[in-house]
mmCIF file of C-alpha atoms in Angstrom:
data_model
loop_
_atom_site.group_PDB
_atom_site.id
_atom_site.type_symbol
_atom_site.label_atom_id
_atom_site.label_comp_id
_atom_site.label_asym_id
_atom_site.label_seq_id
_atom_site.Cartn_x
_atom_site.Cartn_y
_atom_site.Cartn_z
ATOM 1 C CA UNK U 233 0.000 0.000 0.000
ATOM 2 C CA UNK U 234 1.510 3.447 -1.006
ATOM 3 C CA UNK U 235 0.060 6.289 -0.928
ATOM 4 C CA UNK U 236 0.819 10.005 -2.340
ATOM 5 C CA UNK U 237 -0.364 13.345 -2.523
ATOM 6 C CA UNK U 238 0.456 15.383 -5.459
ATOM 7 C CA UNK U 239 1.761 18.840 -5.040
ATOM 8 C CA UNK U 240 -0.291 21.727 -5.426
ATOM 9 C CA UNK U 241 -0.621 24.036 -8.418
ATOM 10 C CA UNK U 242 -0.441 27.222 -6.196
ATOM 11 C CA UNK U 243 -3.096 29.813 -4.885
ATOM 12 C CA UNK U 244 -5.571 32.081 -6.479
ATOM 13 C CA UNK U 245 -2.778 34.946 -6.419
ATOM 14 C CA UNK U 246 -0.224 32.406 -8.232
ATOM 15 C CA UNK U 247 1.812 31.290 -5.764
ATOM 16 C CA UNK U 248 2.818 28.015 -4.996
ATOM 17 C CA UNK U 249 1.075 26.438 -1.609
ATOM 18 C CA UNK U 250 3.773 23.368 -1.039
ATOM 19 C CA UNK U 251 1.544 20.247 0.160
ATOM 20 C CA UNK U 252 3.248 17.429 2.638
ATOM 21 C CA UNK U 253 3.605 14.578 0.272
ATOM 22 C CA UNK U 254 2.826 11.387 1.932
ATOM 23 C CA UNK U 255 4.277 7.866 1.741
ATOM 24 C CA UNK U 256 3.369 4.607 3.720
ATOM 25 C CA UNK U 257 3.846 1.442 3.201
ATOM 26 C CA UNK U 258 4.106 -2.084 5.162
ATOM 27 C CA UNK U 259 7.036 -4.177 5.087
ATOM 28 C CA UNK U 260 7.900 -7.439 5.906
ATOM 29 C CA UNK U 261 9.046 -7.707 9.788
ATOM 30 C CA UNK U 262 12.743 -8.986 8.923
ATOM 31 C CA UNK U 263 16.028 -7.147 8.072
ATOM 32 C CA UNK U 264 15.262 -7.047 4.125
ATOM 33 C CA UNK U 265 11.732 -5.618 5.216
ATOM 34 C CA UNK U 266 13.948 -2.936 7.582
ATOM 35 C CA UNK U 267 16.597 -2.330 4.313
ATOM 36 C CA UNK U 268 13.669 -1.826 1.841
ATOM 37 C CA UNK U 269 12.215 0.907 4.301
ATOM 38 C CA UNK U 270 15.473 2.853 4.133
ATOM 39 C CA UNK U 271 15.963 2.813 0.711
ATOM 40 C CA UNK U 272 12.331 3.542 -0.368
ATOM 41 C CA UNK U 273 12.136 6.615 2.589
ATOM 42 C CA UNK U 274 15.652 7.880 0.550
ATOM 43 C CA UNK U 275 14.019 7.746 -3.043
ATOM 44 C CA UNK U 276 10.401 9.277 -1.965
ATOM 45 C CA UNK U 277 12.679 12.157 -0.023
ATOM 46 C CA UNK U 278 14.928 12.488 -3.303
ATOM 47 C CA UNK U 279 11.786 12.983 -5.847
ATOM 48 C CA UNK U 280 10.352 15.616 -3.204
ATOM 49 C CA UNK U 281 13.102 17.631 -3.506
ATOM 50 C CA UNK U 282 15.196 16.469 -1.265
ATOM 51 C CA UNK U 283 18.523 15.018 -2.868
ATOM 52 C CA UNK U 284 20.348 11.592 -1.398
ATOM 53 C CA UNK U 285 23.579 13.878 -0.206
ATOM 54 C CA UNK U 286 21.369 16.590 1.644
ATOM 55 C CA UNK U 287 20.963 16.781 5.218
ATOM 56 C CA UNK U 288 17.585 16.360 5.460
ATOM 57 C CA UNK U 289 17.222 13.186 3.390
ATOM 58 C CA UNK U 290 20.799 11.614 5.218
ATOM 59 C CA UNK U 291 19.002 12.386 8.906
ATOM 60 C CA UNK U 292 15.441 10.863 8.155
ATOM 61 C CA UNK U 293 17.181 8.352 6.148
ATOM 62 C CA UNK U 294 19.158 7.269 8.894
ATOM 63 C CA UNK U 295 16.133 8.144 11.790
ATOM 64 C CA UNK U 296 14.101 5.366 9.442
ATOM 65 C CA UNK U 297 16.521 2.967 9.770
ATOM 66 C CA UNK U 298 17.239 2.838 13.156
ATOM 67 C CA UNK U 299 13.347 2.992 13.531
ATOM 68 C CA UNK U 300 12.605 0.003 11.161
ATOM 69 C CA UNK U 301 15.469 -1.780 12.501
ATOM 70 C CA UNK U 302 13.923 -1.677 16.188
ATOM 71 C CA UNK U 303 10.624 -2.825 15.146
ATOM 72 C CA UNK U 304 12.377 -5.769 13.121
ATOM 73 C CA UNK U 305 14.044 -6.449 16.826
ATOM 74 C CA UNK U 306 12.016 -5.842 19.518
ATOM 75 C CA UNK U 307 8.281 -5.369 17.920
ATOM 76 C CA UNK U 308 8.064 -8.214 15.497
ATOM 77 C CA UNK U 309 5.524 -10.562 15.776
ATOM 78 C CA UNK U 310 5.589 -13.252 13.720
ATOM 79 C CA UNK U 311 3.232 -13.182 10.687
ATOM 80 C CA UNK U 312 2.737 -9.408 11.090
ATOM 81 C CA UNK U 313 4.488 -6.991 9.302
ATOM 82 C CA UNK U 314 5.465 -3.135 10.455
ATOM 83 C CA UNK U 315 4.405 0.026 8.940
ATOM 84 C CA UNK U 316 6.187 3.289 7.743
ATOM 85 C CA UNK U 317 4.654 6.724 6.971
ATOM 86 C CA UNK U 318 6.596 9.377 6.011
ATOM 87 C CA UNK U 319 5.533 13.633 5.503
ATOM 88 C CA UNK U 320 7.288 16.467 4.069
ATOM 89 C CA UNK U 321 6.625 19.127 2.230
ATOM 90 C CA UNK U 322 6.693 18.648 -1.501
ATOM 91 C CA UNK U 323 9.683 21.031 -3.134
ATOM 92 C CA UNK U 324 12.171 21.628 0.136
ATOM 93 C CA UNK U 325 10.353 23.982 1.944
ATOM 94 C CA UNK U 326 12.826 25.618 4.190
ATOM 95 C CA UNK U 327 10.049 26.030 6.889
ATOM 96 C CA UNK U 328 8.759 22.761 6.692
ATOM 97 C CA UNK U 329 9.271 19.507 8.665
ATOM 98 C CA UNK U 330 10.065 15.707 8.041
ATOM 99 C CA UNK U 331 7.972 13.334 9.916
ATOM 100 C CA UNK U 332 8.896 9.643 9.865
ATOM 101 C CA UNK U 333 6.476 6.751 11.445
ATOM 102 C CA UNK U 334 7.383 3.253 12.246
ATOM 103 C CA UNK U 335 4.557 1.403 14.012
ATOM 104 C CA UNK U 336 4.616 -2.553 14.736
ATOM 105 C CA UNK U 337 2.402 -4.883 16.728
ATOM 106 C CA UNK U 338 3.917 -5.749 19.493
ATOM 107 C CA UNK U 339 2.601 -2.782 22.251
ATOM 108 C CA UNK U 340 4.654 -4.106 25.722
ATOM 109 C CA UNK U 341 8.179 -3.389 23.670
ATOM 110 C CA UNK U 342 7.552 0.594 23.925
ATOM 111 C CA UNK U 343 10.924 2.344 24.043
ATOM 112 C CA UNK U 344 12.071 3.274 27.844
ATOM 113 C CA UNK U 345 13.153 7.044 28.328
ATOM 114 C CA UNK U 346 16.500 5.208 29.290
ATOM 115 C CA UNK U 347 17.211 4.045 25.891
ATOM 116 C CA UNK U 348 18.325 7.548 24.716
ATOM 117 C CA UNK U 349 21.506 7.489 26.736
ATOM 118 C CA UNK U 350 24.854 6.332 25.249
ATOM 119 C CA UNK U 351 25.572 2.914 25.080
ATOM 120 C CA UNK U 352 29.079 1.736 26.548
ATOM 121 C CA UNK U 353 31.801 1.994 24.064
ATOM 122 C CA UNK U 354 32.373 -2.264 23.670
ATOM 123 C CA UNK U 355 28.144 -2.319 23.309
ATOM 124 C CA UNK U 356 27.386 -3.959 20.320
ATOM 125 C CA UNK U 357 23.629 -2.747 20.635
ATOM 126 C CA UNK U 358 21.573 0.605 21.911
ATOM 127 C CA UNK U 359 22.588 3.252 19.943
ATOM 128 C CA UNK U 360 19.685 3.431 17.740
ATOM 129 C CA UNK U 361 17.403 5.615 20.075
ATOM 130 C CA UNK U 362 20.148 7.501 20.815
ATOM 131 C CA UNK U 363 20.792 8.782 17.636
ATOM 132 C CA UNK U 364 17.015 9.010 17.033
ATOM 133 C CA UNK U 365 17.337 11.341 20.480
ATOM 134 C CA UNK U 366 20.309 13.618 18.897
ATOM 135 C CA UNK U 367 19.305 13.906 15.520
ATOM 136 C CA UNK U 368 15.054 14.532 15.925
ATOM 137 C CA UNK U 369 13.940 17.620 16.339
ATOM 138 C CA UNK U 370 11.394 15.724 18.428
ATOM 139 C CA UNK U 371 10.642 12.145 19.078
ATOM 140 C CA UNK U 372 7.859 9.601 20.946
ATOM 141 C CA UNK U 373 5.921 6.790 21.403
ATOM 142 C CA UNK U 374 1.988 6.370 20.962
ATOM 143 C CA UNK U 375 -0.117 4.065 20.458
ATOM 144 C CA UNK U 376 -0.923 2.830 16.598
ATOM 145 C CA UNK U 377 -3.097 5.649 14.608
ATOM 146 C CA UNK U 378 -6.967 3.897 14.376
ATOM 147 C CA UNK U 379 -6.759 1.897 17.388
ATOM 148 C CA UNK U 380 -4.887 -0.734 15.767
ATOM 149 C CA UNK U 381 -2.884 -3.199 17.546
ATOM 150 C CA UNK U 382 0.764 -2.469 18.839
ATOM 151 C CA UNK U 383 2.386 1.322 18.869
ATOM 152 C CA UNK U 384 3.752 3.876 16.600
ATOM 153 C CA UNK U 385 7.385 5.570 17.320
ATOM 154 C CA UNK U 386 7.418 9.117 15.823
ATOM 155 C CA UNK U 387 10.590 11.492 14.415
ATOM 156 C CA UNK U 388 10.532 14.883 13.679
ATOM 157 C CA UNK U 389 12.735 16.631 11.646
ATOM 158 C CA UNK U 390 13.456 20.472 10.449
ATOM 159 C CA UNK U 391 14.330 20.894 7.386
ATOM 160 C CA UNK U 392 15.877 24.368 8.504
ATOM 161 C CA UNK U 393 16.977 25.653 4.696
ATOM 162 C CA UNK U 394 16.830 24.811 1.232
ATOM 163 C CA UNK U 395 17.401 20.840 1.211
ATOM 164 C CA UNK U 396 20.504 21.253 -1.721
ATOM 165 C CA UNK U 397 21.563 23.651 1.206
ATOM 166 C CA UNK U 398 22.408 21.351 3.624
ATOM 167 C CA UNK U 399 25.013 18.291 3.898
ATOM 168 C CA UNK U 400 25.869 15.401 6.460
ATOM 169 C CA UNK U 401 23.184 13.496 8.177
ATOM 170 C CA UNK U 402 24.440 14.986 11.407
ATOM 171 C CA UNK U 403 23.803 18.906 11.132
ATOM 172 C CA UNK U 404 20.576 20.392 13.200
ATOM 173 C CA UNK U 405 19.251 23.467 12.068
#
């Protein structure tokens, strides 16, 4: 299931009104299901106007990733797959904001306000939140939009200037 809004042609007086394109889609709860989320968030970013070497598209690349992978990790349950939905305004708008959604089934995993703080340096897990944590403008948990099943975690990004304008998936506005 994908879904997308086309941009719109602009206002009475002429000028453009920049719509939040939308994409979701379900994917397969394994790491190929986690991989195809990344890449797919990447190439729906890149045809918004966002290009794959800007800053926005590198952070909510990477904030989909770490999301997708969790939910492949700790939310899975088996024969159900986990969701992604991804808005931003169509055409970089340098006001606008990236939200990513990964929601799975499994509701007693929910993220603990703990796992935002550094893992050791010899930990070979629990850095995902906390990159999540350092590179979101905002972040959370919630329960699944529509009552369904399981819970939703939430990113928010900036996009804080012209996408082209911006490099490295590590700058904040």
């Amino acid at each position: 299931m994908t879904t997308e809004n086309a941009p719109s042609r602009g206002t009475a007086q002429g000028q453009p009104t920049p719509t939040p394109g939308e994409f979701a889609m379900r994917f397969t709860s394994t790491p190929r299901g986690a991989r195809l989320a990344r890449r797919l968030v990447a190439h729906r970013l890149a045809a918004w106007g966002y290009p794959y070497d800007s800053g926005p598209n590198a952070t909510a690349t990477l904030i989909t990733s770490e999301l997708a992978a969790n939910a492949v990790r700790h939310g899975r349950v088996p024969g159900r797959d986990f969701h992604v939905r991804l808005t931003a305004p169509v055409g970089g708008d340098p006001a606008g904001t990236i939200r990513i959604e990964v929601s799975d089934t499994r509701a007693e995993g929910r993220p603990a306000p703990t796992a935002t703080a550094a893992a050791a340096p010899d930990a070979e897990t629990g850095r995902g939140l906390y990159l999540v944590s350092r590179l979101a403008e905002r972040w959370a948990v919630g329960p699944r939009p529509g009552g369904g099943p399981g819970k939703t975690v939430w990113a928010e990004i900036a996009t804080g200037s012209k996408p082209s304008d911006r490099s490295g998936p590590f700058q904040r506005p």
